[in-house]
């Protein structure tokens, strides 16, 4: 009997104009959202390749270990085509440095080259699905009881030997049977579009995740069907029911997500970024002073004197053509400064972490508030299934941070901070004394440095000292005389293959919320229908 | 005329007693209150943060001025646009837009979105300010008030009855239209009023006349939006065979105009108005630098900061100046491309009356993109003043060789300067003309839009079969 009613409802719905219009809406909006997201994905993937190649080139072309700063380039998430989550707001590059634990990724976001475009919002498959499926669910269920009551068929039906629960079950099945093809069709259509698109192949695990997304959509759909049935059971006429349903639709789908994000922003404050930057700048100054006083304690001067050198405040030092003492001074300075730098990075990180924690608290608050709306819950589940949510981002950044530690351990194991290879590719056995260098560079004209400076002090133009020294090109005086460093043993940032259920633990709670909502709504609709006045 | 009055009265009363009116009133006032409470809370915190950052930035500049005038002139400063008092009307996505300008006395370098403006862990979303409420809820309510105005009356058979009276079809349709607009605006007005009072009583000391003027401007553009959506609702009502279909049609319009078109701007911008990649621009800059270096007289790069009068400083100053000019030319051209791409994308989304409305409220509240552009232009004016002051200081210093170098504090005056003598950039309020001119085309489009839709509806209604 239940199936009988379901079949009848299904057929009535199938022939109604709302089915046609609903179908057409999906037919237009779903491909639109997928194509726009695919386009966005391709742009990001192209950017990823550019950045990845640049990072590879940069890390290959170093001659000293102090210049080695591997850059992790994060590929765009393939499933962001379905739910972009926060992935589009994050940069795609993270530089691994000794003096800084990576906080947030830098590089281009989904807005690309034009920062103004970041002010345009965009919708993806899940946004469209959250809007359309809820609307269709309500449109098909708002008049489930009221219409039959108005037509007088409900009375007729109830005069048969048919329990109200069986009648309700039939109705629910009828509506779900109607919506299921639309839902399935939407997913199939997107699957076809993805299969047909060039340069976009997704793995079996990702297909599995799409199936999970389908299941979540089904649950989401059911929640709205039950809302519609509940409203219908509590309303006197179809018009009342319709208006109530539409208002709850706007409320749940459009208002709650926006208002909850805004309330979180307003009432769960994040720390001031300017303040963090100021404190970090103070810490950087302190680091510099600590390094300088440590050098002083060892009798090393603050300044550098070199034949050829390139120095940066982040610890990069590259030098050529010095005498033995010169190289030794560079080596000892780095040997002292780099462990201090790593120690300070941990102090910086404590501050950065508390800032990140405040950002996370705010985002979590917004997420919690959006639990008020099934569409908020659905979107949260979807972004987590598509690995574009905050948790996936944090997991990725944690992996980058662990990679930094691996990288530092690699350097420590090679003991490079205290070695000449940190500052110069020239082998120590090739180092010469100052006098030897002067003799070589002046082509034997001067035997010692003293001789040269005595001669130069008698000349009118003091620049001749340097000009004299540039007369003969000496092997090892510049970077061009040395090959790049062999970094084949450097640890690389490991790719982490996606597992089907990885990172979905928090979604279980959200799925639970949707389920509980569905059950409660169904129960209320059931009670409402039991007490429904069919006259 | 009397007939119009009668129709209008009947329709307004009809709307007033309906469930949708009550629900929309409750919903609108609820969201207005929530949005205003949230705004008041966040605005206070934002102002406090801003004061702190500004004071810190000023301290830095003061200490530079106390060391020497050239250091103050060549160091890059960042001006961050202040929290805007009218953000309750619309935030105009300012937290996502570039909101900081980098400048020195020599150049206005670039703009950026200040890190920390928006929490990157939060999904991007609209704030529940007045513009959002009007764009999403008022437009929706407008459609709800009108979708069954014709098809619904046809089903209840009252339409034929109404037309049996000596009333022209135009009058009847216009009466319905007017009453719907008035009903929606009444709901909106109630919400705006509540919010307005809360702002006056609880808000930071604002200028009440400016507040009133901006509120009035907002109501005008919101009226246009409402009028357009009421016309769209009537249109759906007239073309569809029954009220069920007209509802779906109206909802389809709403989805297209509120959700789809405004949200496809990035896609449109990237595909139809592509700009050069930033990597290509960087390569151009590098190329220009390389050319300049190659053609520079030998010794240009020799550094020795001990004596400002060393001849190599003059060579280097000239080279640095040329480099800055070359880079500025390339970057400024790229910025113009960005502005153009953004404006073109906006124009494309102007297909939707909701986007039109958003761009107009931005002008009403003097925020967002047009505010940034004014700040950007004003900064260029300010920078030339700053430079003139600096050049005058340098000219007065006999210990300076007067070799202008935009990047180093070597060969211009190295004496401290009283900080009060240095002009400070202040964001000027926007005049009516500055607000209205950039959006005049949008205003005309919005008026045309609502008139055109109503006219089409009228034509269809004249030929409508009321049976």
mmCIF file of C-alpha atoms in Angstrom, chain A residues 101-293:
data_model
loop_
_atom_site.group_PDB
_atom_site.id
_atom_site.type_symbol
_atom_site.label_atom_id
_atom_site.label_comp_id
_atom_site.label_asym_id
_atom_site.label_seq_id
_atom_site.Cartn_x
_atom_site.Cartn_y
_atom_site.Cartn_z
ATOM 1 C CA UNK A 101 58.393 28.267 11.019
ATOM 2 C CA UNK A 102 55.902 28.574 8.145
ATOM 3 C CA UNK A 103 52.723 30.286 9.355
ATOM 4 C CA UNK A 104 50.486 30.784 6.330
ATOM 5 C CA UNK A 105 51.173 29.943 2.722
ATOM 6 C CA UNK A 106 52.138 32.834 0.479
ATOM 7 C CA UNK A 107 51.911 33.111 -3.283
ATOM 8 C CA UNK A 108 48.887 33.507 -5.450
ATOM 9 C CA UNK A 109 45.377 32.742 -4.296
ATOM 10 C CA UNK A 110 42.484 31.791 -6.559
ATOM 11 C CA UNK A 111 42.037 35.486 -7.396
ATOM 12 C CA UNK A 112 45.232 35.195 -9.425
ATOM 13 C CA UNK A 113 47.072 38.262 -10.615
ATOM 14 C CA UNK A 114 44.453 40.887 -9.928
ATOM 15 C CA UNK A 115 43.893 41.451 -6.203
ATOM 16 C CA UNK A 116 40.625 43.273 -6.916
ATOM 17 C CA UNK A 117 39.073 40.039 -8.140
ATOM 18 C CA UNK A 118 39.320 38.706 -4.581
ATOM 19 C CA UNK A 119 36.328 40.901 -3.781
ATOM 20 C CA UNK A 120 34.033 38.904 -6.060
ATOM 21 C CA UNK A 121 32.502 35.901 -4.363
ATOM 22 C CA UNK A 122 31.952 32.742 -6.333
ATOM 23 C CA UNK A 123 29.759 29.674 -6.126
ATOM 24 C CA UNK A 124 30.752 26.073 -6.625
ATOM 25 C CA UNK A 125 28.891 22.809 -7.106
ATOM 26 C CA UNK A 126 28.166 22.403 -3.402
ATOM 27 C CA UNK A 127 26.834 25.945 -3.040
ATOM 28 C CA UNK A 128 24.548 25.433 -6.006
ATOM 29 C CA UNK A 129 23.535 22.006 -4.718
ATOM 30 C CA UNK A 130 22.805 23.394 -1.245
ATOM 31 C CA UNK A 131 20.567 26.042 -2.797
ATOM 32 C CA UNK A 132 18.831 23.998 -5.483
ATOM 33 C CA UNK A 133 18.283 20.700 -3.689
ATOM 34 C CA UNK A 134 16.816 22.383 -0.627
ATOM 35 C CA UNK A 135 14.555 24.490 -2.826
ATOM 36 C CA UNK A 136 13.371 21.497 -4.818
ATOM 37 C CA UNK A 137 12.832 19.458 -1.648
ATOM 38 C CA UNK A 138 10.609 22.203 -0.261
ATOM 39 C CA UNK A 139 8.806 22.813 -3.537
ATOM 40 C CA UNK A 140 7.875 19.140 -3.776
ATOM 41 C CA UNK A 141 6.859 18.693 -0.176
ATOM 42 C CA UNK A 142 5.227 21.948 0.910
ATOM 43 C CA UNK A 143 1.783 20.917 -0.299
ATOM 44 C CA UNK A 144 2.031 17.188 0.368
ATOM 45 C CA UNK A 145 -0.936 17.259 2.740
ATOM 46 C CA UNK A 146 -2.489 20.643 2.138
ATOM 47 C CA UNK A 147 -3.019 20.135 -1.575
ATOM 48 C CA UNK A 148 -4.689 16.774 -1.113
ATOM 49 C CA UNK A 149 -6.784 18.313 1.599
ATOM 50 C CA UNK A 150 -7.790 21.156 -0.714
ATOM 51 C CA UNK A 151 -8.535 18.716 -3.509
ATOM 52 C CA UNK A 152 -10.512 16.554 -1.104
ATOM 53 C CA UNK A 153 -8.520 13.454 -1.983
ATOM 54 C CA UNK A 154 -7.018 13.167 1.473
ATOM 55 C CA UNK A 155 -10.439 12.496 3.013
ATOM 56 C CA UNK A 156 -11.056 9.926 0.349
ATOM 57 C CA UNK A 157 -7.751 8.242 0.999
ATOM 58 C CA UNK A 158 -8.298 8.167 4.730
ATOM 59 C CA UNK A 159 -11.685 6.553 4.310
ATOM 60 C CA UNK A 160 -9.850 3.442 3.144
ATOM 61 C CA UNK A 161 -8.374 1.013 5.610
ATOM 62 C CA UNK A 162 -5.073 2.840 5.604
ATOM 63 C CA UNK A 163 -3.116 3.933 8.642
ATOM 64 C CA UNK A 164 -1.850 7.487 8.722
ATOM 65 C CA UNK A 165 1.719 6.325 9.197
ATOM 66 C CA UNK A 166 1.500 4.221 6.067
ATOM 67 C CA UNK A 167 0.090 7.197 4.208
ATOM 68 C CA UNK A 168 2.908 9.403 5.480
ATOM 69 C CA UNK A 169 5.527 6.813 4.586
ATOM 70 C CA UNK A 170 4.069 6.644 1.109
ATOM 71 C CA UNK A 171 4.236 10.406 0.780
ATOM 72 C CA UNK A 172 7.858 10.557 1.968
ATOM 73 C CA UNK A 173 8.877 7.827 -0.442
ATOM 74 C CA UNK A 174 6.970 9.498 -3.248
ATOM 75 C CA UNK A 175 8.792 12.794 -2.766
ATOM 76 C CA UNK A 176 12.175 11.098 -2.367
ATOM 77 C CA UNK A 177 11.589 8.991 -5.476
ATOM 78 C CA UNK A 178 10.886 12.189 -7.375
ATOM 79 C CA UNK A 179 13.964 13.982 -6.128
ATOM 80 C CA UNK A 180 16.361 11.091 -6.326
ATOM 81 C CA UNK A 181 16.535 11.131 -10.145
ATOM 82 C CA UNK A 182 17.226 14.860 -10.116
ATOM 83 C CA UNK A 183 19.978 14.430 -7.535
ATOM 84 C CA UNK A 184 21.475 11.431 -9.300
ATOM 85 C CA UNK A 185 21.226 13.198 -12.609
ATOM 86 C CA UNK A 186 23.084 16.220 -11.223
ATOM 87 C CA UNK A 187 25.924 14.071 -9.969
ATOM 88 C CA UNK A 188 26.057 12.041 -13.152
ATOM 89 C CA UNK A 189 26.126 15.185 -15.221
ATOM 90 C CA UNK A 190 29.062 16.551 -13.256
ATOM 91 C CA UNK A 191 30.821 13.198 -13.457
ATOM 92 C CA UNK A 192 30.402 13.217 -17.235
ATOM 93 C CA UNK A 193 31.686 16.788 -17.458
ATOM 94 C CA UNK A 194 34.723 15.823 -15.406
ATOM 95 C CA UNK A 195 35.380 12.740 -17.502
ATOM 96 C CA UNK A 196 35.127 14.774 -20.678
ATOM 97 C CA UNK A 197 37.353 17.610 -19.551
ATOM 98 C CA UNK A 198 40.931 17.643 -20.658
ATOM 99 C CA UNK A 199 43.892 17.487 -18.256
ATOM 100 C CA UNK A 200 41.718 16.491 -15.382
ATOM 101 C CA UNK A 201 41.856 12.883 -14.279
ATOM 102 C CA UNK A 202 40.710 11.939 -10.841
ATOM 103 C CA UNK A 203 41.668 8.872 -8.899
ATOM 104 C CA UNK A 204 39.513 6.053 -7.587
ATOM 105 C CA UNK A 205 39.739 7.444 -4.054
ATOM 106 C CA UNK A 206 38.443 10.767 -5.295
ATOM 107 C CA UNK A 207 35.537 9.058 -7.030
ATOM 108 C CA UNK A 208 34.897 7.383 -3.706
ATOM 109 C CA UNK A 209 34.787 10.780 -2.056
ATOM 110 C CA UNK A 210 32.310 11.993 -4.659
ATOM 111 C CA UNK A 211 30.115 9.055 -3.701
ATOM 112 C CA UNK A 212 30.384 10.175 -0.063
ATOM 113 C CA UNK A 213 29.344 13.630 -1.172
ATOM 114 C CA UNK A 214 26.365 12.109 -2.922
ATOM 115 C CA UNK A 215 25.351 10.343 0.278
ATOM 116 C CA UNK A 216 25.630 13.587 2.242
ATOM 117 C CA UNK A 217 23.514 15.359 -0.386
ATOM 118 C CA UNK A 218 20.868 12.704 -0.047
ATOM 119 C CA UNK A 219 20.720 13.224 3.695
ATOM 120 C CA UNK A 220 20.603 16.975 3.209
ATOM 121 C CA UNK A 221 17.776 16.581 0.736
ATOM 122 C CA UNK A 222 15.858 14.405 3.196
ATOM 123 C CA UNK A 223 16.157 17.040 5.927
ATOM 124 C CA UNK A 224 14.518 19.629 3.698
ATOM 125 C CA UNK A 225 11.845 17.198 2.569
ATOM 126 C CA UNK A 226 10.964 16.666 6.217
ATOM 127 C CA UNK A 227 10.926 20.415 6.860
ATOM 128 C CA UNK A 228 8.465 20.745 3.965
ATOM 129 C CA UNK A 229 6.306 17.907 5.256
ATOM 130 C CA UNK A 230 6.338 19.340 8.775
ATOM 131 C CA UNK A 231 5.274 22.763 7.544
ATOM 132 C CA UNK A 232 2.638 21.190 5.334
ATOM 133 C CA UNK A 233 1.249 19.159 8.229
ATOM 134 C CA UNK A 234 1.021 22.253 10.421
ATOM 135 C CA UNK A 235 -0.489 24.588 7.831
ATOM 136 C CA UNK A 236 -4.105 25.175 7.014
ATOM 137 C CA UNK A 237 -3.620 25.992 3.339
ATOM 138 C CA UNK A 238 -1.069 25.437 0.614
ATOM 139 C CA UNK A 239 -0.364 29.151 0.323
ATOM 140 C CA UNK A 240 0.508 29.448 4.025
ATOM 141 C CA UNK A 241 2.673 26.393 3.775
ATOM 142 C CA UNK A 242 4.430 27.684 0.687
ATOM 143 C CA UNK A 243 5.190 31.078 2.187
ATOM 144 C CA UNK A 244 6.487 29.509 5.395
ATOM 145 C CA UNK A 245 8.645 27.078 3.442
ATOM 146 C CA UNK A 246 10.137 29.779 1.245
ATOM 147 C CA UNK A 247 10.959 31.969 4.199
ATOM 148 C CA UNK A 248 12.610 29.103 6.023
ATOM 149 C CA UNK A 249 14.550 28.374 2.855
ATOM 150 C CA UNK A 250 15.958 31.898 2.662
ATOM 151 C CA UNK A 251 16.580 31.827 6.385
ATOM 152 C CA UNK A 252 18.463 28.529 6.474
ATOM 153 C CA UNK A 253 20.279 28.675 3.170
ATOM 154 C CA UNK A 254 21.165 32.358 2.841
ATOM 155 C CA UNK A 255 20.913 34.066 6.187
ATOM 156 C CA UNK A 256 22.241 31.652 8.786
ATOM 157 C CA UNK A 257 25.566 30.939 7.017
ATOM 158 C CA UNK A 258 26.256 34.624 6.443
ATOM 159 C CA UNK A 259 25.108 35.826 9.824
ATOM 160 C CA UNK A 260 27.003 33.082 11.650
ATOM 161 C CA UNK A 261 30.252 33.962 9.874
ATOM 162 C CA UNK A 262 29.675 37.600 10.631
ATOM 163 C CA UNK A 263 28.837 36.994 14.280
ATOM 164 C CA UNK A 264 31.949 34.895 14.676
ATOM 165 C CA UNK A 265 34.013 37.689 13.118
ATOM 166 C CA UNK A 266 32.457 40.254 15.366
ATOM 167 C CA UNK A 267 32.271 38.453 18.702
ATOM 168 C CA UNK A 268 35.182 36.006 18.562
ATOM 169 C CA UNK A 269 37.961 38.465 17.877
ATOM 170 C CA UNK A 270 41.226 37.449 16.303
ATOM 171 C CA UNK A 271 44.484 38.925 17.508
ATOM 172 C CA UNK A 272 45.663 41.973 15.649
ATOM 173 C CA UNK A 273 47.914 40.993 12.762
ATOM 174 C CA UNK A 274 49.655 44.369 12.897
ATOM 175 C CA UNK A 275 50.449 43.722 16.514
ATOM 176 C CA UNK A 276 51.870 40.301 15.716
ATOM 177 C CA UNK A 277 54.019 41.783 12.963
ATOM 178 C CA UNK A 278 55.357 44.422 15.336
ATOM 179 C CA UNK A 279 56.223 41.879 18.027
ATOM 180 C CA UNK A 280 57.904 39.667 15.437
ATOM 181 C CA UNK A 281 59.906 42.626 14.156
ATOM 182 C CA UNK A 282 61.048 43.322 17.730
ATOM 183 C CA UNK A 283 62.061 39.697 18.072
ATOM 184 C CA UNK A 284 64.031 39.925 14.829
ATOM 185 C CA UNK A 285 65.943 42.892 16.203
ATOM 186 C CA UNK A 286 66.612 40.971 19.399
ATOM 187 C CA UNK A 287 67.873 38.034 17.344
ATOM 188 C CA UNK A 288 70.278 40.278 15.500
ATOM 189 C CA UNK A 289 71.599 41.710 18.760
ATOM 190 C CA UNK A 290 71.977 38.234 20.279
ATOM 191 C CA UNK A 291 73.946 37.077 17.268
ATOM 192 C CA UNK A 292 76.168 40.136 17.324
ATOM 193 C CA UNK A 293 76.951 39.803 21.008
#
